[in-house]
Amino acid sequence: MSTGALERIAPLAYAQVDEEREVSLKQEIRRLASARKALILAHNYQLPEVQDVADFVGDSLGLALEAQKDPRETIVFCGVHFMAESAKILNPGKKVLLPSLAAGCSLSDSITADSLEDWKQRYPGRAVVTYVNSSAEVKAQSDICCTSANAVSVIRSLSQQKILFTPDRNLGRWVARQVPEKDIVIYDGCCPTHDVLRGTQVGAGKRQRPDAVVIAHPECREDVLALADEVCSTTGMLAAVARHPEAKTFLIATEWGLVHQLKKRFPDKTFIVADGCIGCRLHCPYMKMNDLESVLRCIREDRFEIRVHPEVASRARIALERMMAVPRDR
Ligand code: 13P
């Protein structure tokens, strides 16, 4: 028995699955997906084995574009709820399925239609730019959406000078520094997965590996971004690694799921995921709610289907479609 000291159970690979079972689940998922003509989309933070069964793996913007481009009528969205909801809003005639309804997003939950209304009343007359990590109701009350891949271009595309940016304060501050000519008021939400990381931890990592290139997601705090050589969306990080062909080691300040794509594209490089807490890589529990079992059940049983109230959807679609017309930041 422990005498009071904090003990840790022996570390296991995350969601370790029996290898044979994994192979047969993957085969069955692919077989059913082609029989039912279903498109499987996976975000870069999904479990590696879930990324492996997807037709397309990408960042929020890439997934939204793919959902529109692909002719298949059924989309199995391996991501979190707001992403599947955006796919449904942009493709009202398609069936959009989310493998686990527990795959939420606490950043998205940090803003409601009422709290946005409150901020709009406090700061009247501002163009409302809302990060896609938000509900359909919040998007419906916004002028335009953005992702981490196009936030700067979205703000620059607006004729208005005064902006209300919601809900991520870290992304908002970073964008405000890129576009100093705009007057931007920023809502007070954050992504806890990224917000736990501090500049002191990244600084310590840099001291251990001075040769490492630091790549950070703009949902990280200002003190982390100040130490980054590159700040970009998850898919943008793949292009960022390619911009440093001489570098061997990269310190990655985002959720560990991305490393699967990085290792596939750049097998000779070393990727170190920043620690948010002692010995704990940045980890989003919501993104890990979809596993192979739930993906299979999702295709087999046609659940969980995402539905959005048509009146809310038609207003949210305007904000999303305005965003889709703006190119990626780079
Ligand atoms: P990306 O759009 O960069 O993939 O990021 C999505 C997200 O939710 C980050 O926490």
mmCIF file of C-alpha atoms and ligand atoms in Angstrom:
data_model
loop_
_atom_site.group_PDB
_atom_site.id
_atom_site.type_symbol
_atom_site.label_atom_id
_atom_site.label_comp_id
_atom_site.label_asym_id
_atom_site.label_seq_id
_atom_site.Cartn_x
_atom_site.Cartn_y
_atom_site.Cartn_z
ATOM 1 C CA MET A 1 0.000 0.000 0.000
ATOM 2 C CA SER A 2 1.101 3.542 -0.713
ATOM 3 C CA THR A 3 2.226 5.487 2.319
ATOM 4 C CA GLY A 4 1.107 8.794 0.899
ATOM 5 C CA ALA A 5 3.564 9.479 -1.927
ATOM 6 C CA LEU A 6 1.902 9.907 -5.306
ATOM 7 C CA GLU A 7 2.442 6.693 -7.217
ATOM 8 C CA ARG A 8 1.894 6.131 -10.908
ATOM 9 C CA ILE A 9 0.751 2.962 -12.603
ATOM 10 C CA ALA A 10 3.140 1.508 -15.141
ATOM 11 C CA PRO A 11 2.741 3.425 -18.420
ATOM 12 C CA LEU A 12 1.019 1.574 -21.250
ATOM 13 C CA ALA A 13 0.766 2.586 -24.895
ATOM 14 C CA TYR A 14 -2.413 4.621 -25.195
ATOM 15 C CA ALA A 15 -5.489 2.480 -25.946
ATOM 16 C CA GLN A 16 -3.389 -0.586 -26.577
ATOM 17 C CA VAL A 17 -5.310 -2.998 -28.767
ATOM 18 C CA ASP A 18 -4.612 -6.567 -29.624
ATOM 19 C CA GLU A 19 -2.730 -6.545 -32.941
ATOM 20 C CA GLU A 20 -4.820 -9.229 -34.640
ATOM 21 C CA ARG A 21 -8.029 -7.568 -33.506
ATOM 22 C CA GLU A 22 -6.746 -4.247 -34.863
ATOM 23 C CA VAL A 23 -6.037 -5.741 -38.300
ATOM 24 C CA SER A 24 -9.483 -7.354 -38.526
ATOM 25 C CA LEU A 25 -11.265 -4.197 -37.317
ATOM 26 C CA LYS A 26 -9.438 -2.124 -39.926
ATOM 27 C CA GLN A 27 -10.318 -4.594 -42.708
ATOM 28 C CA GLU A 28 -13.973 -4.680 -41.695
ATOM 29 C CA ILE A 29 -14.158 -0.861 -41.512
ATOM 30 C CA ARG A 30 -12.661 -0.483 -44.992
ATOM 31 C CA ARG A 31 -14.907 -3.232 -46.401
ATOM 32 C CA LEU A 32 -18.061 -1.658 -44.999
ATOM 33 C CA ALA A 33 -17.011 1.876 -45.974
ATOM 34 C CA SER A 34 -16.627 0.870 -49.602
ATOM 35 C CA ALA A 35 -19.832 -1.262 -49.590
ATOM 36 C CA ARG A 36 -21.792 1.690 -48.189
ATOM 37 C CA LYS A 37 -19.900 4.320 -50.200
ATOM 38 C CA ALA A 38 -18.963 6.164 -47.019
ATOM 39 C CA LEU A 39 -16.156 8.725 -46.870
ATOM 40 C CA ILE A 40 -14.041 8.422 -43.702
ATOM 41 C CA LEU A 41 -12.472 11.692 -42.569
ATOM 42 C CA ALA A 42 -10.037 11.872 -39.637
ATOM 43 C CA HIS A 43 -8.548 14.841 -37.842
ATOM 44 C CA ASN A 44 -4.771 14.892 -37.251
ATOM 45 C CA TYR A 45 -5.363 14.352 -33.486
ATOM 46 C CA GLN A 46 -7.260 11.067 -33.887
ATOM 47 C CA LEU A 47 -5.737 7.819 -32.605
ATOM 48 C CA PRO A 48 -3.073 6.595 -35.082
ATOM 49 C CA GLU A 49 -5.089 3.463 -35.949
ATOM 50 C CA VAL A 50 -8.162 5.605 -36.691
ATOM 51 C CA GLN A 51 -6.088 7.889 -38.952
ATOM 52 C CA ASP A 52 -4.947 4.752 -40.781
ATOM 53 C CA VAL A 53 -8.475 3.729 -41.844
ATOM 54 C CA ALA A 54 -9.427 7.206 -43.103
ATOM 55 C CA ASP A 55 -9.701 8.252 -46.758
ATOM 56 C CA PHE A 56 -8.402 11.683 -45.783
ATOM 57 C CA VAL A 57 -6.566 13.010 -42.705
ATOM 58 C CA GLY A 58 -6.254 16.732 -42.147
ATOM 59 C CA ASP A 59 -6.818 19.891 -40.127
ATOM 60 C CA SER A 60 -10.229 21.481 -39.531
ATOM 61 C CA LEU A 61 -10.107 23.475 -42.757
ATOM 62 C CA GLY A 62 -8.859 20.581 -44.882
ATOM 63 C CA LEU A 63 -11.572 18.283 -43.530
ATOM 64 C CA ALA A 64 -14.320 20.839 -44.211
ATOM 65 C CA LEU A 65 -13.054 21.290 -47.790
ATOM 66 C CA GLU A 66 -12.838 17.525 -48.346
ATOM 67 C CA ALA A 67 -16.371 16.998 -46.993
ATOM 68 C CA GLN A 68 -17.610 19.435 -49.666
ATOM 69 C CA LYS A 69 -15.448 18.142 -52.504
ATOM 70 C CA ASP A 70 -16.008 14.383 -52.186
ATOM 71 C CA PRO A 71 -19.166 13.129 -53.943
ATOM 72 C CA ARG A 72 -19.943 10.387 -51.373
ATOM 73 C CA GLU A 73 -23.275 10.928 -49.609
ATOM 74 C CA THR A 74 -22.251 9.505 -46.215
ATOM 75 C CA ILE A 75 -19.440 11.021 -44.160
ATOM 76 C CA VAL A 76 -17.992 9.221 -41.125
ATOM 77 C CA PHE A 77 -16.371 12.094 -39.273
ATOM 78 C CA CYS A 78 -13.576 10.948 -36.960
ATOM 79 C CA GLY A 79 -13.075 14.189 -35.114
ATOM 80 C CA VAL A 80 -15.023 16.128 -32.506
ATOM 81 C CA HIS A 81 -18.654 17.230 -32.546
ATOM 82 C CA PHE A 82 -18.225 20.794 -33.880
ATOM 83 C CA MET A 83 -16.257 19.483 -36.876
ATOM 84 C CA ALA A 84 -18.965 16.973 -37.816
ATOM 85 C CA GLU A 85 -21.584 19.678 -37.266
ATOM 86 C CA SER A 86 -19.740 22.041 -39.647
ATOM 87 C CA ALA A 87 -19.600 19.270 -42.270
ATOM 88 C CA LYS A 88 -23.376 18.799 -41.915
ATOM 89 C CA ILE A 89 -24.048 22.542 -42.162
ATOM 90 C CA LEU A 90 -21.951 22.795 -45.331
ATOM 91 C CA ASN A 91 -23.487 19.617 -46.818
ATOM 92 C CA PRO A 92 -27.130 19.552 -45.725
ATOM 93 C CA GLY A 93 -27.991 16.774 -48.206
ATOM 94 C CA LYS A 94 -25.311 14.387 -46.889
ATOM 95 C CA LYS A 95 -25.523 12.056 -43.921
ATOM 96 C CA VAL A 96 -22.816 12.944 -41.374
ATOM 97 C CA LEU A 97 -21.984 10.391 -38.666
ATOM 98 C CA LEU A 98 -19.816 10.872 -35.556
ATOM 99 C CA PRO A 99 -18.493 7.615 -34.021
ATOM 100 C CA SER A 100 -18.745 8.862 -30.411
ATOM 101 C CA LEU A 101 -21.134 11.485 -29.083
ATOM 102 C CA ALA A 102 -18.727 11.946 -26.152
ATOM 103 C CA ALA A 103 -16.280 13.605 -28.579
ATOM 104 C CA GLY A 104 -17.004 17.182 -27.535
ATOM 105 C CA CYS A 105 -14.712 20.214 -27.214
ATOM 106 C CA SER A 106 -14.330 22.279 -24.047
ATOM 107 C CA LEU A 107 -13.197 25.318 -26.055
ATOM 108 C CA SER A 108 -16.430 25.121 -28.052
ATOM 109 C CA ASP A 109 -18.356 24.780 -24.766
ATOM 110 C CA SER A 110 -16.726 27.967 -23.423
ATOM 111 C CA ILE A 111 -19.061 30.115 -25.542
ATOM 112 C CA THR A 112 -22.841 29.914 -25.885
ATOM 113 C CA ALA A 113 -25.288 31.878 -28.013
ATOM 114 C CA ASP A 114 -26.214 33.856 -24.848
ATOM 115 C CA SER A 115 -22.648 34.653 -23.808
ATOM 116 C CA LEU A 116 -21.839 35.784 -27.362
ATOM 117 C CA GLU A 117 -24.945 37.987 -27.359
ATOM 118 C CA ASP A 118 -23.732 39.502 -24.095
ATOM 119 C CA TRP A 119 -20.305 40.309 -25.603
ATOM 120 C CA LYS A 120 -21.938 41.742 -28.747
ATOM 121 C CA GLN A 121 -23.952 44.115 -26.556
ATOM 122 C CA ARG A 122 -20.833 45.148 -24.648
ATOM 123 C CA TYR A 123 -18.918 45.759 -27.896
ATOM 124 C CA PRO A 124 -21.564 46.868 -30.421
ATOM 125 C CA GLY A 125 -20.879 47.411 -34.102
ATOM 126 C CA ARG A 126 -17.951 44.981 -34.367
ATOM 127 C CA ALA A 127 -17.609 42.267 -37.017
ATOM 128 C CA VAL A 128 -17.832 38.930 -35.194
ATOM 129 C CA VAL A 129 -15.141 36.438 -36.242
ATOM 130 C CA THR A 130 -15.697 33.008 -34.698
ATOM 131 C CA TYR A 131 -13.199 30.164 -34.599
ATOM 132 C CA VAL A 132 -14.772 26.960 -35.961
ATOM 133 C CA ASN A 133 -14.303 25.379 -32.503
ATOM 134 C CA SER A 134 -17.818 26.572 -31.613
ATOM 135 C CA SER A 135 -21.419 25.374 -31.817
ATOM 136 C CA ALA A 136 -23.785 25.902 -34.762
ATOM 137 C CA GLU A 137 -25.773 28.381 -32.608
ATOM 138 C CA VAL A 138 -22.675 30.509 -32.004
ATOM 139 C CA LYS A 139 -21.668 30.384 -35.680
ATOM 140 C CA ALA A 140 -25.219 31.453 -36.576
ATOM 141 C CA GLN A 141 -24.662 34.692 -34.611
ATOM 142 C CA SER A 142 -21.285 35.375 -36.221
ATOM 143 C CA ASP A 143 -20.337 37.267 -39.391
ATOM 144 C CA ILE A 144 -17.602 34.894 -40.479
ATOM 145 C CA CYS A 145 -15.773 31.812 -39.187
ATOM 146 C CA CYS A 146 -12.060 31.014 -39.266
ATOM 147 C CA THR A 147 -9.745 28.108 -38.493
ATOM 148 C CA SER A 148 -6.150 28.239 -37.309
ATOM 149 C CA ALA A 149 -5.149 27.817 -40.977
ATOM 150 C CA ASN A 150 -6.827 30.978 -42.290
ATOM 151 C CA ALA A 151 -7.504 33.248 -39.271
ATOM 152 C CA VAL A 152 -5.097 35.995 -40.405
ATOM 153 C CA SER A 153 -6.444 36.006 -43.985
ATOM 154 C CA VAL A 154 -10.034 36.014 -42.705
ATOM 155 C CA ILE A 155 -9.416 39.101 -40.531
ATOM 156 C CA ARG A 156 -7.573 40.863 -43.381
ATOM 157 C CA SER A 157 -10.445 40.058 -45.767
ATOM 158 C CA LEU A 158 -12.892 42.105 -43.701
ATOM 159 C CA SER A 159 -13.627 45.715 -44.552
ATOM 160 C CA GLN A 160 -14.468 46.442 -40.901
ATOM 161 C CA GLN A 161 -11.771 47.874 -38.665
ATOM 162 C CA LYS A 162 -13.320 46.810 -35.356
ATOM 163 C CA ILE A 163 -13.543 43.099 -34.669
ATOM 164 C CA LEU A 164 -14.819 40.820 -31.919
ATOM 165 C CA PHE A 165 -12.844 37.567 -32.033
ATOM 166 C CA THR A 166 -14.298 34.470 -30.311
ATOM 167 C CA PRO A 167 -13.807 32.129 -28.468
ATOM 168 C CA ASP A 168 -10.029 31.339 -28.274
ATOM 169 C CA ARG A 169 -8.027 34.077 -26.526
ATOM 170 C CA ASN A 170 -4.620 32.618 -27.496
ATOM 171 C CA LEU A 171 -5.424 32.370 -31.203
ATOM 172 C CA GLY A 172 -7.081 35.808 -30.976
ATOM 173 C CA ARG A 173 -3.971 37.439 -29.452
ATOM 174 C CA TRP A 174 -1.696 35.792 -31.990
ATOM 175 C CA VAL A 175 -3.868 36.956 -34.907
ATOM 176 C CA ALA A 176 -4.080 40.460 -33.425
ATOM 177 C CA ARG A 177 -0.266 40.660 -33.488
ATOM 178 C CA GLN A 178 -0.211 39.646 -37.180
ATOM 179 C CA VAL A 179 -2.833 42.238 -38.102
ATOM 180 C CA PRO A 180 -1.948 45.279 -35.928
ATOM 181 C CA GLU A 181 -3.950 47.612 -38.164
ATOM 182 C CA LYS A 182 -7.228 46.115 -36.831
ATOM 183 C CA ASP A 183 -8.801 46.843 -33.452
ATOM 184 C CA ILE A 184 -9.600 43.368 -32.051
ATOM 185 C CA VAL A 185 -11.500 42.602 -28.841
ATOM 186 C CA ILE A 186 -10.924 38.988 -27.770
ATOM 187 C CA TYR A 187 -13.303 36.629 -25.946
ATOM 188 C CA ASP A 188 -11.907 34.704 -22.952
ATOM 189 C CA GLY A 189 -12.024 31.024 -23.980
ATOM 190 C CA CYS A 190 -9.148 28.602 -24.424
ATOM 191 C CA CYS A 191 -8.277 25.014 -25.321
ATOM 192 C CA PRO A 192 -7.097 23.369 -22.074
ATOM 193 C CA THR A 193 -4.969 20.859 -23.998
ATOM 194 C CA HIS A 194 -2.810 23.713 -25.332
ATOM 195 C CA ASP A 195 -3.282 26.242 -22.538
ATOM 196 C CA VAL A 196 -1.556 24.025 -19.917
ATOM 197 C CA LEU A 197 1.737 24.421 -21.755
ATOM 198 C CA ARG A 198 4.023 27.218 -20.497
ATOM 199 C CA GLY A 199 7.000 28.974 -22.046
ATOM 200 C CA THR A 200 9.217 27.701 -19.181
ATOM 201 C CA GLN A 201 8.557 24.092 -20.278
ATOM 202 C CA VAL A 202 9.288 24.841 -23.936
ATOM 203 C CA GLY A 203 12.372 26.834 -22.862
ATOM 204 C CA ALA A 204 13.610 23.817 -20.859
ATOM 205 C CA GLY A 205 13.048 21.560 -23.895
ATOM 206 C CA LYS A 206 14.985 24.030 -26.044
ATOM 207 C CA ARG A 207 17.899 24.027 -23.576
ATOM 208 C CA GLN A 208 18.053 20.215 -23.751
ATOM 209 C CA ARG A 209 17.852 20.214 -27.550
ATOM 210 C CA PRO A 210 19.186 23.582 -28.770
ATOM 211 C CA ASP A 211 19.167 22.278 -32.346
ATOM 212 C CA ALA A 212 15.389 21.597 -32.257
ATOM 213 C CA VAL A 213 13.007 23.659 -34.387
ATOM 214 C CA VAL A 214 9.982 24.666 -32.272
ATOM 215 C CA ILE A 215 6.610 24.398 -34.040
ATOM 216 C CA ALA A 216 3.543 25.531 -32.099
ATOM 217 C CA HIS A 217 -0.200 25.633 -32.645
ATOM 218 C CA PRO A 218 -1.680 29.142 -32.232
ATOM 219 C CA GLU A 219 -3.979 27.824 -29.462
ATOM 220 C CA CYS A 220 -0.824 27.873 -27.252
ATOM 221 C CA ARG A 221 -0.190 30.733 -24.835
ATOM 222 C CA GLU A 222 1.715 33.858 -25.871
ATOM 223 C CA ASP A 223 4.894 32.870 -23.946
ATOM 224 C CA VAL A 224 5.014 29.566 -25.880
ATOM 225 C CA LEU A 225 4.405 31.235 -29.245
ATOM 226 C CA ALA A 226 7.186 33.739 -28.486
ATOM 227 C CA LEU A 227 9.652 30.794 -28.461
ATOM 228 C CA ALA A 228 8.291 29.158 -31.638
ATOM 229 C CA ASP A 229 10.112 29.172 -34.968
ATOM 230 C CA GLU A 230 6.829 28.332 -36.725
ATOM 231 C CA VAL A 231 3.200 28.907 -35.663
ATOM 232 C CA CYS A 232 0.618 27.061 -37.731
ATOM 233 C CA SER A 233 -2.404 24.783 -37.969
ATOM 234 C CA THR A 234 -1.906 21.038 -37.556
ATOM 235 C CA THR A 235 -1.620 20.367 -41.310
ATOM 236 C CA GLY A 236 0.446 23.559 -41.613
ATOM 237 C CA MET A 237 2.987 21.847 -39.343
ATOM 238 C CA LEU A 238 3.737 19.281 -42.064
ATOM 239 C CA ALA A 239 4.638 22.095 -44.453
ATOM 240 C CA ALA A 240 6.607 23.805 -41.656
ATOM 241 C CA VAL A 241 8.821 20.717 -41.188
ATOM 242 C CA ALA A 242 9.468 20.694 -44.951
ATOM 243 C CA ARG A 243 10.657 24.313 -44.682
ATOM 244 C CA HIS A 244 13.541 23.154 -42.419
ATOM 245 C CA PRO A 245 15.233 20.398 -44.467
ATOM 246 C CA GLU A 246 18.496 20.772 -42.511
ATOM 247 C CA ALA A 247 16.865 20.232 -39.084
ATOM 248 C CA LYS A 248 16.787 16.748 -37.531
ATOM 249 C CA THR A 249 14.743 17.406 -34.378
ATOM 250 C CA PHE A 250 11.442 19.211 -33.890
ATOM 251 C CA LEU A 251 9.762 20.211 -30.663
ATOM 252 C CA ILE A 252 6.034 20.014 -31.341
ATOM 253 C CA ALA A 253 3.697 22.157 -29.222
ATOM 254 C CA THR A 254 0.378 20.560 -30.051
ATOM 255 C CA GLU A 255 -1.616 17.387 -29.367
ATOM 256 C CA TRP A 256 0.416 14.189 -29.777
ATOM 257 C CA GLY A 257 -1.884 12.593 -32.428
ATOM 258 C CA LEU A 258 -0.269 14.790 -35.089
ATOM 259 C CA VAL A 259 3.052 12.980 -34.678
ATOM 260 C CA HIS A 260 1.591 9.983 -36.546
ATOM 261 C CA GLN A 261 1.307 12.060 -39.747
ATOM 262 C CA LEU A 262 4.678 13.742 -39.112
ATOM 263 C CA LYS A 263 6.451 10.378 -38.703
ATOM 264 C CA LYS A 264 4.784 9.011 -41.843
ATOM 265 C CA ARG A 265 5.865 11.993 -43.946
ATOM 266 C CA PHE A 266 9.303 12.457 -42.346
ATOM 267 C CA PRO A 267 10.490 9.060 -41.026
ATOM 268 C CA ASP A 268 14.097 10.270 -40.589
ATOM 269 C CA LYS A 269 13.249 13.183 -38.282
ATOM 270 C CA THR A 270 12.765 13.154 -34.519
ATOM 271 C CA PHE A 271 9.593 14.697 -33.108
ATOM 272 C CA ILE A 272 9.323 15.546 -29.429
ATOM 273 C CA VAL A 273 5.856 16.504 -28.160
ATOM 274 C CA ALA A 274 5.949 19.221 -25.510
ATOM 275 C CA ASP A 275 4.961 18.177 -21.978
ATOM 276 C CA GLY A 276 1.971 20.061 -20.574
ATOM 277 C CA CYS A 277 2.266 18.434 -17.153
ATOM 278 C CA ILE A 278 5.134 16.441 -15.680
ATOM 279 C CA GLY A 279 5.819 13.564 -18.038
ATOM 280 C CA CYS A 280 2.536 13.961 -19.900
ATOM 281 C CA ARG A 281 2.359 14.842 -23.593
ATOM 282 C CA LEU A 282 -0.305 17.328 -24.700
ATOM 283 C CA HIS A 283 -3.388 15.145 -24.907
ATOM 284 C CA CYS A 284 -6.986 15.861 -25.952
ATOM 285 C CA PRO A 285 -9.271 13.245 -24.339
ATOM 286 C CA TYR A 286 -12.190 14.229 -26.579
ATOM 287 C CA MET A 287 -10.269 13.524 -29.780
ATOM 288 C CA LYS A 288 -9.447 10.067 -28.449
ATOM 289 C CA MET A 289 -13.114 9.107 -27.890
ATOM 290 C CA ASN A 290 -13.317 7.628 -31.400
ATOM 291 C CA ASP A 291 -11.598 4.254 -31.552
ATOM 292 C CA LEU A 292 -11.745 1.463 -34.128
ATOM 293 C CA GLU A 293 -14.638 -0.232 -32.315
ATOM 294 C CA SER A 294 -16.773 2.919 -32.387
ATOM 295 C CA VAL A 295 -15.856 3.688 -36.007
ATOM 296 C CA LEU A 296 -16.985 0.189 -37.022
ATOM 297 C CA ARG A 297 -20.243 0.475 -35.046
ATOM 298 C CA CYS A 298 -20.804 3.900 -36.592
ATOM 299 C CA ILE A 299 -20.682 2.568 -40.172
ATOM 300 C CA ARG A 300 -22.463 -0.692 -39.378
ATOM 301 C CA GLU A 301 -25.339 0.871 -37.417
ATOM 302 C CA ASP A 302 -25.473 4.289 -39.080
ATOM 303 C CA ARG A 303 -24.895 6.215 -35.866
ATOM 304 C CA PHE A 304 -24.557 8.806 -34.442
ATOM 305 C CA GLU A 305 -26.137 11.000 -37.081
ATOM 306 C CA ILE A 306 -25.492 14.735 -36.690
ATOM 307 C CA ARG A 307 -28.522 16.960 -37.224
ATOM 308 C CA VAL A 308 -28.685 20.747 -37.056
ATOM 309 C CA HIS A 309 -31.876 22.786 -36.796
ATOM 310 C CA PRO A 310 -32.459 24.082 -40.375
ATOM 311 C CA GLU A 311 -32.932 27.704 -39.327
ATOM 312 C CA VAL A 312 -29.719 27.695 -37.229
ATOM 313 C CA ALA A 313 -27.903 25.806 -40.000
ATOM 314 C CA SER A 314 -28.846 28.301 -42.696
ATOM 315 C CA ARG A 315 -27.423 31.230 -40.673
ATOM 316 C CA ALA A 316 -24.301 29.290 -39.599
ATOM 317 C CA ARG A 317 -23.749 28.283 -43.257
ATOM 318 C CA ILE A 318 -23.366 31.929 -44.260
ATOM 319 C CA ALA A 319 -20.513 32.414 -41.732
ATOM 320 C CA LEU A 320 -18.847 29.140 -42.773
ATOM 321 C CA GLU A 321 -19.186 29.735 -46.518
ATOM 322 C CA ARG A 322 -17.712 33.246 -46.181
ATOM 323 C CA MET A 323 -14.724 31.595 -44.525
ATOM 324 C CA MET A 324 -14.408 28.890 -47.185
ATOM 325 C CA ALA A 325 -13.994 31.599 -49.836
ATOM 326 C CA VAL A 326 -10.827 32.902 -48.072
ATOM 327 C CA PRO A 327 -7.532 31.142 -48.914
ATOM 328 C CA ARG A 328 -5.217 29.520 -46.353
ATOM 329 C CA ASP A 329 -2.777 31.892 -44.648
ATOM 330 C CA ARG A 330 0.107 30.245 -46.520
HETATM 331 P P1 13P B 1 -6.490 22.570 -36.659
HETATM 332 O O1 13P B 1 -7.539 23.312 -37.358
HETATM 333 O O2 13P B 1 -5.139 23.206 -36.707
HETATM 334 O O3 13P B 1 -6.425 21.149 -37.081
HETATM 335 O O4 13P B 1 -6.809 22.569 -35.099
HETATM 336 C C1 13P B 1 -8.021 22.118 -34.623
HETATM 337 C C2 13P B 1 -8.069 22.082 -33.164
HETATM 338 O O5 13P B 1 -9.106 21.830 -32.611
HETATM 339 C C3 13P B 1 -6.848 22.382 -32.410
HETATM 340 O O6 13P B 1 -7.028 22.155 -31.040
#
